[in-house]
């Protein structure tokens, strides 16, 4: 086709510039008004979402802070009675229990999760793609199911009974997919040019993986593990069905232990105002821990990323 | 060659032109400066854009060409902290300080972007008439007529006539950019701003767009940002040459006819640039 | 939470250089770890299924039966199923309506400098343990609703038909559970939908503005259609989270196994019922609770898979633009 034929402008027929401008003008005020109204509604939605969440945090801090003192962290709980309704003691058992549960769960979940994640990141096999879907589904599974698993498998099937190990097993199952997925993503984030550079230098595949890929993905891997820990620490449902609870300082794997979220769950329903008040202290400690861990993980990862780029 | 096309087509095109005669001033810039959070990005831009001509903004990266272009249809309104100083007049009306709203201005001053950006969720037809829909044009016959006219003007009608309802994502890069041109033309703007419209295209698609622009200028005033010296010399009537000053802010060095900028520039820096000595 | 978000950003299956022919200790280490993960996942489903097995003899009762008679049975799960549906759908409606507005506000109205801070705050709130939301609902919201909100609701037309008589002894109710769930899944929904909305290429936004569109037209006609599938994925993911939520609902729903459509009356959900009943359960009741767990798993896994495939489709669609 001759471009000369194609590139002719069609003359304006009935619709002129002025017609369009006229129509546009007649609608403009209404369109702008609608847009303003909807914008206002969106801002209102922002406020509506912020209000309950801000209220929650403010109440958590104001009610919780007054509960925190040395005795809170170092002494065992005591049961208030009608004679002494303000006798609550501390929550040392729950703190020790939560630390024990978290450490055991991390010991189980981190090695398996990280190496499974490395596999997911490095392998293109069929098994890897199935496992990826499994991991994503497991990561979203309700935590009560982890509790049911811990109960049915460790407490019942293995006859271990209610114990720290049963609870930490349930928490480990919760952490596993989270760690595996974040590790996989960090591994995939390592540029292929680095791998190629390694190959070009004649490095063996596993040397590339251990000496190049994993070190460069390390920040992401550690961040993922920290976020998994932050999530496990606050989970109530899995430990509710598995750890048994108890009012003594206990950390041995095969014994029943207590945990901070469990204390909240139980004491929130207490008939003594003093115990209900103390719950805010536990909640504050828990939220502070979760915030500090997730925030430092994020800040660290962001800073590292900035330095690398 | 360019001149020939213009002349060959001018009689029938003149039917479509109302009050906008070639040679009159479509937009004029008076000491225009753009700053972001107090930091000046481009300043001292004073020149007149003549109606029905192609004016190119040229200069090395960082000279503020795109920033200046975006000020012309108030796209900087979307960036918090951006401030436009000086005067920009569209047919005598100050587009920032008059009673003209940004929405109105943008129906009169269209924009084509660097990367083809048709709306991916809309069909080809819906893309072309999206600007009309935004502005309240609902009459089917009117929409159909303008859609066809705009697609024809963008030299795209022949190839998409049979698949107007197909998603715009199915077109090639060059076709997508012509669709974006058609979309901007549908509102029948007085001025069409183009921000390096061919930089994401291959040489053949680039050439076709260039041919298109030369034809289009009979209907609409075109202001185009380009990196490509040859492109500027091929298609434009006037040229504004911008350069980054010592404080890293772009400024206008010289505005003249393309002929003068390339053959007889007043400023030695213009000569250096057009000869490819820097940038 | 974060994992899901990261997923959203980058899940393209880049062809990494595979481990090659070398089968050293390192290869076996990662193969064993992933096999262990697979075994745990199979064990997870298998173990719960196995212990639920005795209850499936009464499958019909479990799904359609009313009333939960411990420790003798029968164990009817209808109240828990309806409770789960009511609370999570109500919560979802709240979270999606408010959350969509919030995400739009964050992306289009909040100044850029504040945006990162707001986004981080949203993600932190999504990481707050659910027990905290439950606690707040139970100790703060429940008394407040009893005192101020319920009398207000009672004045509305059709109030008794929708809400039923307010139960004066309890603050906990299905409505309270829905509100707490809604507040709780809101950060989840906002975190994902904000991500999806801000992933819509800025070119499209600028293109529509430059055609004279108003802000709302840009959002309604260009941004939301482009983000549609991802937003649907966020909705399903939030629904999955709402249906699986346990302790918060256990604290604020009231823990009563009645099929209840009056929202101010106490009720329960599948997950909450498992949590509240498990302590005293023996024998057959444990199997029945495990079977409820299987139901929950089915619901959750299907919602997860749906949302996952939607989010994947969204990512591919945007990658093509």
PDB file of N, CA and C in Angstrom, chain C residues 15 23 48 88 93 155 175 270 281:
ATOM      1  N   UNK C  15      13.878 -19.816  35.360  1.00  0.00           N
ATOM      2  CA  UNK C  15      14.600 -21.058  35.142  1.00  0.00           C
ATOM      3  C   UNK C  15      15.970 -20.946  35.803  1.00  0.00           C
ATOM      4  N   UNK C  23      25.562 -35.382  42.551  1.00  0.00           N
ATOM      5  CA  UNK C  23      24.635 -35.824  43.588  1.00  0.00           C
ATOM      6  C   UNK C  23      25.369 -35.919  44.918  1.00  0.00           C
ATOM      7  N   UNK C  48      -5.210 -36.108  61.028  1.00  0.00           N
ATOM      8  CA  UNK C  48      -6.520 -35.557  61.400  1.00  0.00           C
ATOM      9  C   UNK C  48      -7.633 -36.425  60.820  1.00  0.00           C
ATOM     10  N   UNK C  88     -18.209 -15.201  59.143  1.00  0.00           N
ATOM     11  CA  UNK C  88     -17.143 -14.866  58.206  1.00  0.00           C
ATOM     12  C   UNK C  88     -17.660 -14.052  57.026  1.00  0.00           C
ATOM     13  N   UNK C  93     -17.818  -8.872  54.356  1.00  0.00           N
ATOM     14  CA  UNK C  93     -18.501  -7.720  53.774  1.00  0.00           C
ATOM     15  C   UNK C  93     -17.923  -6.425  54.340  1.00  0.00           C
ATOM     16  N   UNK C 155     -33.368   0.234  68.200  1.00  0.00           N
ATOM     17  CA  UNK C 155     -34.244   1.290  67.698  1.00  0.00           C
ATOM     18  C   UNK C 155     -34.435   1.229  66.186  1.00  0.00           C
ATOM     19  N   UNK C 175     -22.905 -11.168  66.199  1.00  0.00           N
ATOM     20  CA  UNK C 175     -22.582  -9.854  65.640  1.00  0.00           C
ATOM     21  C   UNK C 175     -21.218  -9.381  66.129  1.00  0.00           C
ATOM     22  N   UNK C 270     -16.994 -23.313  63.543  1.00  0.00           N
ATOM     23  CA  UNK C 270     -16.341 -24.624  63.553  1.00  0.00           C
ATOM     24  C   UNK C 270     -15.059 -24.568  64.373  1.00  0.00           C
ATOM     25  N   UNK C 281     -13.334 -32.992  75.980  1.00  0.00           N
ATOM     26  CA  UNK C 281     -13.834 -34.031  75.083  1.00  0.00           C
ATOM     27  C   UNK C 281     -13.149 -35.371  75.326  1.00  0.00           C
TER      28      UNK C 281
END
